Tab-separated table of C-alpha atoms and ligand atoms in Angstrom:
chain	number	residue	atom	x	y	z
V	6	MET	CA	-18.733	-3.232	-8.229
V	7	VAL	CA	-21.339	-0.847	-6.729
V	8	VAL	CA	-20.819	0.731	-3.373
V	9	ALA	CA	-23.240	-0.892	-0.916
V	10	SER	CA	-24.567	2.204	0.710
V	11	HIS	CA	-27.800	0.579	1.790
V	12	ARG	CA	-25.997	-1.943	4.039
V	13	ASN	CA	-24.704	-1.225	7.481
V	14	ALA	CA	-21.017	-1.939	6.774
V	15	GLN	CA	-18.279	0.693	6.491
V	16	LEU	CA	-14.550	1.058	6.141
V	17	LYS	CA	-13.908	4.037	8.403
V	18	ILE	CA	-10.726	6.035	7.607
V	19	ASN	CA	-9.364	8.371	10.242
V	20	LEU	CA	-7.826	11.181	8.214
V	21	GLY	CA	-6.550	12.724	11.498
V	22	ALA	CA	-4.380	9.646	12.012
V	23	ILE	CA	-3.057	9.895	8.480
V	24	ALA	CA	-2.324	13.626	8.986
V	25	GLN	CA	-0.455	12.845	12.226
V	26	ASN	CA	1.620	9.983	10.672
V	27	VAL	CA	2.632	12.134	7.761
V	28	LYS	CA	3.479	15.167	10.000
V	29	ASN	CA	5.556	13.021	12.407
V	30	GLU	CA	7.502	11.522	9.544
V	31	VAL	CA	8.049	14.862	7.711
V	32	SER	CA	9.231	16.529	10.932
V	33	ARG	CA	11.954	13.998	11.577
V	34	LEU	CA	13.353	14.078	8.032
V	35	PRO	CA	16.572	16.149	7.655
V	36	GLY	CA	16.160	19.498	5.928
V	37	GLY	CA	16.027	19.150	2.185
V	38	THR	CA	14.578	15.596	2.251
V	39	GLN	CA	11.068	15.510	0.801
V	40	MET	CA	8.335	13.025	1.452
V	41	PHE	CA	6.410	11.501	-1.322
V	42	ALA	CA	3.323	9.764	-0.145
V	43	VAL	CA	2.754	6.297	-1.676
V	44	VAL	CA	-0.935	5.997	-2.527
V	45	LYS	CA	-0.841	3.106	-4.958
V	46	ALA	CA	-3.650	0.461	-4.944
V	47	ASN	CA	-6.297	3.020	-3.947
V	48	GLY	CA	-4.136	4.216	-1.067
V	49	TYR	CA	-3.573	0.624	0.231
V	50	GLY	CA	-7.335	0.354	0.198
V	51	HIS	CA	-7.868	3.505	2.165
V	52	GLY	CA	-8.888	5.668	-0.854
V	53	ALA	CA	-6.193	7.266	-2.930
V	54	VAL	CA	-7.572	10.759	-3.361
V	55	PRO	CA	-8.557	11.598	0.223
V	56	VAL	CA	-5.257	10.124	1.505
V	57	ALA	CA	-3.245	12.104	-1.092
V	58	LYS	CA	-4.989	15.349	-0.212
V	59	THR	CA	-4.473	14.818	3.505
V	60	ALA	CA	-0.849	13.891	2.992
V	61	ALA	CA	-0.258	16.979	0.836
V	62	GLU	CA	-1.865	19.222	3.439
V	63	ASN	CA	0.483	17.810	6.078
V	64	GLY	CA	3.802	18.087	4.372
V	65	ALA	CA	4.052	15.471	1.545
V	66	THR	CA	5.406	17.209	-1.543
V	67	GLY	CA	4.612	14.486	-4.142
V	68	PHE	CA	3.057	11.057	-4.634
V	69	CYS	CA	4.083	7.587	-5.764
V	70	VAL	CA	1.660	5.251	-7.513
V	71	ALA	CA	2.056	1.811	-9.085
V	72	VAL	CA	0.491	2.377	-12.481
V	73	LEU	CA	-0.239	5.328	-14.785
V	74	ASP	CA	-3.979	5.139	-14.287
V	75	GLU	CA	-3.508	5.814	-10.586
V	76	ALA	CA	-1.484	8.901	-11.423
V	77	LEU	CA	-4.226	10.132	-13.766
V	78	GLU	CA	-6.808	9.656	-11.028
V	79	LEU	CA	-4.831	12.064	-8.848
V	80	ARG	CA	-4.508	14.558	-11.702
V	81	GLN	CA	-8.253	14.367	-12.363
V	82	ALA	CA	-8.848	15.146	-8.648
V	83	GLY	CA	-6.879	18.336	-9.109
V	84	LEU	CA	-3.675	17.358	-7.378
V	85	ASP	CA	-0.746	19.065	-9.210
V	86	GLN	CA	2.229	17.794	-7.173
V	87	PRO	CA	4.917	15.571	-8.761
V	88	ILE	CA	3.772	12.022	-9.235
V	89	LEU	CA	6.089	9.065	-9.874
V	90	VAL	CA	4.774	5.733	-11.338
V	91	LEU	CA	6.831	3.073	-9.583
V	92	GLY	CA	6.147	0.179	-11.990
V	93	ILE	CA	6.996	-0.119	-15.626
V	94	THR	CA	4.654	1.742	-17.990
V	95	GLU	CA	4.343	0.624	-21.561
V	96	PRO	CA	6.416	2.741	-23.966
V	97	LYS	CA	3.307	3.579	-25.982
V	98	ASP	CA	1.913	5.496	-22.968
V	99	ALA	CA	4.974	7.674	-22.552
V	100	VAL	CA	3.289	10.629	-24.219
V	101	LEU	CA	0.160	10.295	-22.056
V	102	ALA	CA	2.459	10.467	-19.030
V	103	SER	CA	4.366	13.518	-20.221
V	104	GLU	CA	1.136	15.328	-21.226
V	105	ASN	CA	-0.044	14.883	-17.652
V	106	ASN	CA	3.310	15.756	-16.090
V	107	VAL	CA	3.664	12.270	-14.603
V	108	SER	CA	7.077	10.818	-14.000
V	109	LEU	CA	7.840	7.268	-15.066
V	110	SER	CA	10.289	4.679	-13.815
V	111	VAL	CA	12.623	3.345	-16.489
V	112	GLY	CA	14.818	0.256	-16.120
V	113	SER	CA	16.213	-0.455	-19.553
V	114	LEU	CA	17.782	1.177	-22.522
V	115	SER	CA	15.270	-0.489	-24.885
V	116	TRP	CA	12.384	1.221	-23.127
V	117	LEU	CA	13.975	4.611	-23.853
V	118	GLN	CA	14.547	3.741	-27.430
V	119	GLU	CA	11.004	2.440	-27.894
V	120	SER	CA	9.411	5.627	-26.542
V	121	THR	CA	11.698	8.123	-28.272
V	122	ASN	CA	9.773	8.432	-31.538
V	123	ASP	CA	6.408	9.234	-29.932
V	124	LEU	CA	8.046	11.711	-27.602
V	125	GLN	CA	9.746	13.498	-30.509
V	126	GLU	CA	6.322	14.406	-31.866
V	127	GLN	CA	5.469	16.596	-28.916
V	128	THR	CA	7.259	19.447	-27.162
V	129	LYS	CA	7.108	18.273	-23.554
V	130	GLN	CA	9.887	16.188	-22.110
V	131	LEU	CA	9.087	13.038	-20.237
V	132	LYS	CA	10.370	13.006	-16.702
V	133	ILE	CA	11.997	9.711	-15.804
V	134	HIS	CA	13.507	8.067	-12.751
V	135	LEU	CA	16.205	5.535	-13.453
V	136	ALA	CA	15.229	2.350	-11.521
V	137	ILE	CA	18.243	0.408	-10.237
V	138	ASP	CA	17.903	-3.258	-9.508
V	139	SER	CA	20.328	-3.544	-6.605
V	140	GLY	CA	19.102	-6.988	-5.530
V	141	MET	CA	15.318	-7.048	-5.505
V	142	SER	CA	15.399	-8.653	-8.939
V	143	ARG	CA	12.121	-6.952	-9.875
V	144	ILE	CA	12.736	-3.981	-12.155
V	145	GLY	CA	15.728	-1.852	-13.005
V	146	PHE	CA	19.180	-1.649	-14.426
V	147	ILE	CA	21.577	-4.321	-13.179
V	148	GLU	CA	24.629	-4.216	-15.517
V	149	ASP	CA	27.126	-1.350	-15.678
V	150	GLU	CA	27.302	-1.418	-19.425
V	151	GLU	CA	23.600	-1.050	-20.075
V	152	PHE	CA	23.356	1.681	-17.410
V	153	VAL	CA	26.119	3.704	-18.915
V	154	ALA	CA	24.722	3.263	-22.392
V	155	ALA	CA	21.301	4.547	-21.114
V	156	ASN	CA	23.065	7.568	-19.567
V	157	ASP	CA	24.718	8.320	-22.892
V	158	TYR	CA	21.469	7.837	-24.752
V	159	LEU	CA	19.750	10.317	-22.343
V	160	ASN	CA	22.499	12.860	-22.922
V	161	ASP	CA	21.841	12.552	-26.658
V	162	HIS	CA	18.086	12.874	-26.204
V	163	GLN	CA	17.587	15.749	-23.851
V	164	ALA	CA	14.683	16.993	-25.956
V	165	GLU	CA	12.698	13.914	-25.150
V	166	PHE	CA	13.758	13.010	-21.568
V	167	GLU	CA	14.414	14.810	-18.329
V	168	VAL	CA	16.206	12.678	-15.827
V	169	GLU	CA	14.426	13.628	-12.657
V	170	GLY	CA	15.512	10.758	-10.446
V	171	MET	CA	17.503	7.595	-9.700
V	172	PHE	CA	16.273	5.089	-7.216
V	173	THR	CA	16.319	1.599	-5.845
V	174	HIS	CA	14.137	-0.565	-3.597
V	175	PHE	CA	15.274	-2.784	-0.778
V	176	ALA	CA	14.180	-6.362	-0.243
V	177	SER	CA	14.790	-6.514	3.466
V	178	ALA	CA	14.713	-3.053	5.105
V	179	ASP	CA	12.151	-4.360	7.524
V	180	THR	CA	14.286	-6.724	9.530
V	181	ALA	CA	17.187	-6.526	11.928
V	182	GLN	CA	19.238	-8.702	9.601
V	183	THR	CA	21.171	-6.142	7.501
V	184	ASP	CA	23.619	-8.124	5.402
V	185	TYR	CA	21.534	-8.088	2.207
V	186	PHE	CA	20.368	-4.535	2.826
V	187	ASN	CA	24.054	-3.440	2.956
V	188	TYR	CA	24.821	-5.441	-0.156
V	189	GLN	CA	22.079	-3.572	-2.004
V	190	VAL	CA	23.379	-0.246	-0.722
V	191	GLY	CA	26.758	-1.125	-2.206
V	192	ARG	CA	25.264	-2.080	-5.565
V	193	PHE	CA	23.260	1.124	-5.717
V	194	ASN	CA	26.238	3.242	-4.836
V	195	HIS	CA	28.343	1.513	-7.482
V	196	LEU	CA	25.835	2.345	-10.221
V	197	LYS	CA	25.449	5.856	-8.872
V	198	SER	CA	29.214	6.358	-9.345
V	199	LEU	CA	28.676	5.624	-13.041
V	200	LEU	CA	26.034	8.377	-13.615
V	201	ARG	CA	26.652	10.667	-16.541
V	202	VAL	CA	23.412	12.645	-15.910
V	203	GLU	CA	22.332	14.631	-12.857
V	204	PRO	CA	19.072	13.523	-11.452
V	205	LYS	CA	17.376	15.933	-9.059
V	206	TYR	CA	16.241	13.184	-6.696
V	207	ILE	CA	18.319	10.251	-5.591
V	208	HIS	CA	16.077	8.044	-3.424
V	209	VAL	CA	16.145	4.658	-1.816
V	210	ALA	CA	13.715	4.714	1.135
V	211	ASN	CA	10.348	3.100	1.555
V	212	THR	CA	8.771	3.298	5.034
V	213	ALA	CA	10.928	0.579	6.541
V	214	THR	CA	14.176	2.110	5.171
V	215	SER	CA	13.247	5.554	6.413
V	216	LEU	CA	12.191	4.352	9.833
V	217	PHE	CA	14.955	1.852	10.532
V	218	HIS	CA	17.882	3.018	8.378
V	219	GLU	CA	18.248	6.694	9.021
V	220	ALA	CA	21.335	7.089	6.893
V	221	CYS	CA	19.300	6.326	3.779
V	222	HIS	CA	16.915	9.283	3.629
V	223	SER	CA	18.602	10.968	0.641
V	224	ASP	CA	16.574	13.481	-1.450
V	225	LEU	CA	13.141	11.992	-0.864
V	226	VAL	CA	11.495	9.101	0.940
V	227	ARG	CA	8.719	7.022	-0.552
V	228	PHE	CA	6.561	6.706	2.495
V	229	GLY	CA	3.768	4.176	2.083
V	230	ILE	CA	2.553	1.860	4.764
V	231	GLY	CA	3.602	4.238	7.540
V	232	ILE	CA	1.066	6.870	6.356
V	233	TYR	CA	-1.670	4.383	7.127
V	234	GLY	CA	-0.260	3.798	10.637
V	235	LEU	CA	0.946	0.296	9.982
V	236	ASN	CA	4.414	-0.925	11.008
V	237	PRO	CA	6.271	-2.344	7.944
V	238	SER	CA	8.188	-4.599	10.233
V	239	SER	CA	5.455	-7.070	11.013
V	240	ALA	CA	5.752	-10.271	9.045
V	241	PRO	CA	3.827	-13.110	10.708
V	242	GLY	CA	6.016	-14.635	13.403
V	243	ALA	CA	8.807	-12.083	13.079
V	244	THR	CA	9.985	-9.910	15.924
V	245	ASP	CA	8.911	-6.452	14.958
V	246	LEU	CA	11.329	-3.509	14.819
V	247	VAL	CA	9.930	-0.523	16.706
V	248	PRO	CA	9.346	2.664	14.703
V	249	PRO	CA	11.018	5.855	16.108
V	250	PHE	CA	7.612	7.487	16.666
V	251	GLU	CA	4.195	6.097	17.383
V	252	ILE	CA	2.352	5.418	14.192
V	253	LYS	CA	-1.431	5.418	14.376
V	254	PRO	CA	-3.603	3.023	12.280
V	255	ALA	CA	-6.278	4.843	10.280
V	256	LEU	CA	-8.540	1.994	9.217
V	257	SER	CA	-11.386	0.217	11.013
V	258	LEU	CA	-14.157	-1.897	9.557
V	259	THR	CA	-17.536	-1.887	11.345
V	260	THR	CA	-20.919	-3.377	10.647
V	261	ALA	CA	-23.840	-4.770	12.700
V	262	LEU	CA	-25.588	-8.064	13.289
V	263	SER	CA	-28.188	-8.638	10.557
V	264	PHE	CA	-29.810	-11.697	11.936
V	265	VAL	CA	-29.707	-13.626	15.254
V	266	LYS	CA	-31.082	-17.069	16.053
V	267	GLN	CA	-30.692	-20.025	18.348
V	268	ILE	CA	-29.671	-23.308	16.841
V	269	HIS	CA	-29.607	-26.714	18.484
V	270	LYS	CA	-27.258	-29.665	18.935
V	271	GLY	CA	-26.319	-31.145	15.524
V	272	SER	CA	-27.132	-28.071	13.392
V	273	GLY	CA	-24.330	-27.184	10.989
V	274	VAL	CA	-23.285	-23.629	10.191
V	275	SER	CA	-22.601	-22.415	6.656
V	276	TYR	CA	-21.387	-24.311	3.608
V	277	GLY	CA	-20.018	-27.703	4.285
V	278	SER	CA	-21.151	-27.645	7.882
V	279	THR	CA	-17.581	-27.230	9.085
V	280	TYR	CA	-19.015	-26.094	12.399
V	281	VAL	CA	-21.699	-28.132	14.182
V	282	ALA	CA	-23.521	-26.873	17.324
V	283	GLU	CA	-22.850	-28.978	20.397
V	284	GLY	CA	-25.976	-27.841	22.164
V	285	ASP	CA	-28.231	-24.819	22.145
V	286	GLU	CA	-26.213	-21.958	20.735
V	287	TRP	CA	-26.832	-18.332	19.732
V	288	ILE	CA	-25.513	-17.528	16.271
V	289	GLY	CA	-25.324	-14.021	14.743
V	290	THR	CA	-25.092	-13.331	11.081
V	291	VAL	CA	-22.755	-10.466	9.880
V	292	PRO	CA	-23.476	-8.993	6.423
V	293	VAL	CA	-19.908	-8.960	5.098
V	294	GLY	CA	-18.142	-11.642	3.081
V	295	TYR	CA	-15.276	-12.410	0.807
V	296	ALA	CA	-16.759	-10.229	-1.992
V	297	ASP	CA	-15.889	-7.381	0.348
V	298	GLY	CA	-12.332	-8.650	0.745
V	299	TRP	CA	-13.099	-10.385	4.022
V	300	GLN	CA	-11.190	-13.495	3.131
V	301	ARG	CA	-12.504	-17.031	3.666
V	302	SER	CA	-9.313	-17.923	5.580
V	303	LEU	CA	-10.412	-15.603	8.366
V	304	GLN	CA	-12.689	-18.393	9.621
V	305	GLY	CA	-11.986	-18.682	13.361
V	306	PHE	CA	-10.830	-14.988	13.710
V	307	GLU	CA	-12.491	-13.197	16.579
V	308	VAL	CA	-14.453	-10.017	15.858
V	309	LYS	CA	-15.977	-7.737	18.486
V	310	VAL	CA	-19.738	-7.932	18.868
V	311	GLY	CA	-20.817	-5.222	21.233
V	312	ASP	CA	-18.063	-5.494	23.839
V	313	ILE	CA	-17.330	-9.230	23.403
V	314	TYR	CA	-14.989	-10.966	21.044
V	315	CYS	CA	-16.785	-13.800	19.194
V	316	PRO	CA	-15.323	-16.371	16.920
V	317	ILE	CA	-16.314	-16.685	13.260
V	318	VAL	CA	-17.851	-20.117	12.921
V	319	GLY	CA	-18.419	-21.989	9.699
V	320	ARG	CA	-17.240	-20.888	6.324
V	321	ILE	CA	-17.238	-17.220	5.347
V	322	CYS	CA	-19.654	-16.780	2.454
V	323	MET	CA	-19.492	-14.298	-0.376
V	324	ASP	CA	-21.597	-11.753	1.397
V	325	GLN	CA	-22.220	-12.941	4.982
V	326	PHE	CA	-20.633	-14.934	7.793
V	327	MET	CA	-21.696	-16.226	11.215
V	328	VAL	CA	-20.340	-15.671	14.707
V	329	LYS	CA	-20.981	-17.632	17.845
V	330	LEU	CA	-22.539	-15.314	20.448
V	331	PRO	CA	-22.277	-15.817	24.174
V	332	ASN	CA	-26.032	-15.305	24.529
V	333	GLU	CA	-28.938	-13.736	22.669
V	334	LEU	CA	-28.078	-10.220	21.346
V	335	PRO	CA	-30.362	-7.874	19.380
V	336	VAL	CA	-30.181	-7.532	15.587
V	337	GLY	CA	-28.287	-4.287	14.970
V	338	THR	CA	-25.703	-4.921	17.632
V	339	PRO	CA	-22.489	-3.229	16.417
V	340	VAL	CA	-19.800	-5.553	15.085
V	341	GLU	CA	-16.202	-4.334	14.770
V	342	LEU	CA	-14.364	-6.554	12.270
V	343	ILE	CA	-11.194	-4.533	12.249
V	344	SER	CA	-10.120	-2.176	15.101
V	345	ALA	CA	-7.854	0.878	14.556
V	346	ASN	CA	-6.300	0.069	17.923
V	347	PRO	CA	-3.019	-1.701	17.023
V	348	THR	CA	-3.072	-3.737	20.225
V	349	ALA	CA	-6.648	-4.956	19.866
V	350	LYS	CA	-7.262	-8.646	19.230
V	351	ASN	CA	-8.944	-7.623	15.952
V	352	SER	CA	-6.333	-5.227	14.611
V	353	LEU	CA	-5.455	-5.376	10.935
V	354	LYS	CA	-2.197	-6.968	11.915
V	355	ALA	CA	-3.949	-9.628	13.940
V	356	ALA	CA	-6.179	-10.437	10.988
V	357	ALA	CA	-3.048	-10.706	8.761
V	358	ASP	CA	-1.293	-12.918	11.330
V	359	LYS	CA	-4.382	-15.165	11.449
V	360	ILE	CA	-4.193	-15.893	7.734
V	361	GLY	CA	-0.391	-15.935	7.439
V	362	THR	CA	0.042	-12.774	5.415
V	363	ILE	CA	0.950	-9.107	5.937
V	364	HIS	CA	-1.476	-6.271	6.817
V	365	TYR	CA	-0.615	-4.590	3.483
V	366	GLU	CA	-2.499	-7.388	1.665
V	367	VAL	CA	-5.453	-7.443	3.981
V	368	ALA	CA	-5.979	-3.653	3.610
V	369	CYS	CA	-5.673	-3.529	-0.147
V	370	LEU	CA	-8.003	-6.407	-0.777
V	371	PHE	CA	-11.050	-4.609	0.694
V	372	THR	CA	-13.238	-4.055	-2.376
V	373	SER	CA	-15.121	-1.128	-3.644
V	374	ARG	CA	-18.421	-2.556	-2.377
V	375	LEU	CA	-17.476	-1.347	1.088
V	376	PRO	CA	-18.146	2.382	1.420
V	377	ARG	CA	-15.154	4.415	2.675
V	378	ILE	CA	-16.242	6.887	5.381
V	379	TYR	CA	-13.741	9.647	6.190
V	380	TYR	CA	-13.629	11.355	9.496
Z	403	PLP	C1	5.182	0.174	-2.581
Z	403	PLP	C2	6.550	0.814	-2.749
Z	403	PLP	C3	7.001	1.761	-1.764
Z	403	PLP	C4	6.244	1.998	-0.480
Z	403	PLP	O1	6.508	0.896	0.384
Z	403	PLP	P1	6.026	0.890	1.944
Z	403	PLP	O2	6.640	-0.305	2.521
Z	403	PLP	O3	4.566	0.843	1.911
Z	403	PLP	O4	6.534	2.160	2.517
Z	403	PLP	C5	8.212	2.372	-1.974
Z	403	PLP	N1	8.925	2.105	-3.112
Z	403	PLP	C6	8.523	1.249	-4.051
Z	403	PLP	C7	9.375	0.983	-5.250
Z	403	PLP	C8	7.334	0.527	-3.847
Z	403	PLP	O5	6.971	-0.322	-4.763
């Protein structure tokens, strides 16, 4: 999708906020604990490369991404820090990863076996992190037997593999309810006791684990959502846990009214006429739609037009939507769809709450048509 640079609509990313969030987190980590900045999914929609550079300048010593291509994007941008791919990469791409000094997550013995031949044909070792499924049921070793067999296999194949890490991921580090979290800690520690290799990094912490479970910092933290200034403990309807330092949101989304008109009693607004004017009403048109990631379910959400919050009326279209104005306002009046102020009525979290999801999802669905402006 092309970047719409000839439309007045921008995702604005405050790199100062990102720098501050990274610095605050790094400064509270115990000595020896590193911070890897998680910049998967284009930096949660914020832009992977600018976020990664800012994080590195402020104390992050490595990066995590979801897929190999995201790691290659960082390498192409000249970033030479360690990078870990958190998802499962196909064995056929093991050589590409090792050529680019990218570390891969491995969760099965068969994966090691399938990638061995290709790796034998080149001199570089592949760096791997052993993924442990301690209860997330997503990826990783579960059974003792397979884990031990993989350890033995790695000891027999030191020319091909360097075991750089061992890690797990928690399903519920973001709530005050800690039973399942503690169960996962137990499972992870059990598998750790079976290690027959010596990983450099043992790691378990995403943002929520690092912020709310201080005992779990270990050798590195995989800090994602916190970089962007968003509280991981903010599921719709839940009571949020409070981070130990103030995190500052980095993203705002702004545009301007592209059209303004008065409509009269009985006129419908947008597809399906789900909104019908009850009298003479001023309606503004905003040039952003679901093709920008501004989801249809945000109908009814209030955005800030000038200084006034105005409700979205009628269905959100692919490229435009309408708001009900209190009175006539000029074309070009600024419209703030998402505010970087976490307590604003139109914060990212408020938008996520409105549509029953989490701010992670709202942020990473903003498409490439919206230009990212860094300041
Ligand atoms: C996405 C992800 C993270 C980062 O999670 P946040 O909640 O954004 O901090 C850490 N570890 C793994 C395995 C992940 O998939």
